[in-house]
């Protein structure tokens, strides 16, 4: 998702930014962060930033946005009876993977790529 901000970004598109609050986190592997924030389609793969306490000039990456939690509501008819259909809705919880976990994935990928290149047959 991109916003048109004219020349503010040198003519480049500007991504949407939202704010949220850490709701819970899991430190074991994989690191998972639950953020109380609305996550829109298109945010997945984007960075999750934070500012250390008292240091608003130091932007850091906490992880990468993965998805948002979806729940389903029953559709009811005019008499208040369930129709058997459901509709999904965004619960307002963003799920992200921590930077430590993301860096381990990148390292694994790089290692597999380098071993692939060294195992290629000679021409």
Coordinates of C-alpha atoms in Angstrom, one line a residue, residues 18-113:
X18 CA 0.6 2.9 11.5
X19 CA 1.3 2.7 15.2
X20 CA 0.5 0.0 17.7
X21 CA 1.2 -1.4 21.1
X22 CA 3.0 -4.6 21.9
X23 CA 0.3 -6.9 23.3
X24 CA 2.4 -10.0 23.8
X25 CA 5.6 -11.6 22.5
X26 CA 7.2 -15.0 22.4
X27 CA 11.0 -15.1 22.7
X28 CA 11.7 -18.7 21.9
X29 CA 12.2 -19.8 18.3
X30 CA 10.5 -18.4 16.3
X31 CA 10.2 -15.0 17.9
X32 CA 6.6 -13.9 17.5
X33 CA 5.3 -10.4 18.3
X34 CA 1.5 -9.7 18.7
X35 CA 0.8 -6.0 18.2
X36 CA -2.5 -4.3 19.0
X37 CA -2.8 -2.5 15.7
X38 CA -4.9 -2.8 12.5
X39 CA -2.9 -4.5 9.8
X40 CA -4.1 -4.0 6.2
X41 CA -3.6 -6.3 3.2
X42 CA -0.2 -5.4 1.6
X43 CA 1.6 -4.8 4.9
X44 CA 3.0 -8.3 5.1
X45 CA 6.7 -8.4 4.6
X46 CA 7.1 -4.8 5.7
X47 CA 9.3 -3.8 8.7
X48 CA 8.0 -3.4 12.2
X49 CA 9.9 -0.4 13.7
X50 CA 10.2 0.9 17.2
X51 CA 12.0 3.7 19.1
X52 CA 14.0 2.8 22.2
X53 CA 12.6 4.5 25.3
X54 CA 13.9 8.1 25.5
X55 CA 15.6 7.9 22.1
X56 CA 13.1 8.9 19.5
X57 CA 15.8 9.7 17.0
X58 CA 17.0 6.0 17.0
X59 CA 14.6 4.0 14.8
X60 CA 15.2 0.2 15.0
X61 CA 13.6 -2.8 13.3
X62 CA 11.9 -5.2 15.7
X63 CA 10.8 -7.6 13.0
X64 CA 8.8 -8.2 9.9
X65 CA 5.0 -8.0 9.6
X66 CA 3.5 -11.4 8.8
X67 CA -0.3 -11.3 8.9
X68 CA -3.3 -10.1 10.9
X69 CA -5.6 -12.3 13.0
X70 CA -8.9 -13.0 11.4
X71 CA -12.1 -14.1 13.3
X72 CA -15.4 -15.1 11.8
X73 CA -18.9 -13.9 12.7
X74 CA -22.1 -15.8 12.0
X75 CA -24.4 -14.1 9.6
X76 CA -27.9 -13.9 11.0
X77 CA -31.2 -13.5 9.2
X78 CA -34.0 -10.9 9.9
X79 CA -35.2 -13.1 12.8
X80 CA -31.8 -13.2 14.5
X81 CA -31.3 -16.8 13.5
X82 CA -27.9 -18.1 12.1
X83 CA -27.9 -18.6 8.3
X84 CA -24.9 -21.0 8.3
X85 CA -22.8 -18.3 6.6
X86 CA -19.9 -16.4 8.2
X87 CA -18.0 -13.2 7.4
X88 CA -14.3 -12.7 8.3
X89 CA -13.2 -9.6 10.2
X90 CA -9.9 -8.1 11.2
X91 CA -9.4 -8.5 15.0
X92 CA -6.9 -5.7 15.3
X93 CA -4.0 -7.9 16.1
X94 CA -1.0 -7.7 13.9
X95 CA 1.4 -10.7 14.0
X96 CA 5.1 -10.2 13.2
X97 CA 8.2 -12.3 13.4
X98 CA 11.2 -10.9 15.4
X99 CA 14.3 -9.6 13.7
X100 CA 16.5 -12.4 15.2
X101 CA 14.3 -15.0 13.5
X102 CA 14.3 -13.2 10.2
X103 CA 18.1 -12.9 10.3
X104 CA 18.4 -16.6 10.9
X105 CA 16.2 -17.3 7.8
X106 CA 18.4 -15.0 5.7
X107 CA 21.5 -16.7 6.9
X108 CA 20.1 -20.1 6.1
X109 CA 19.1 -18.9 2.6
X110 CA 22.6 -17.4 2.0
X111 CA 24.3 -20.6 3.1
X112 CA 22.1 -22.7 0.9
X113 CA 22.8 -20.4 -2.1

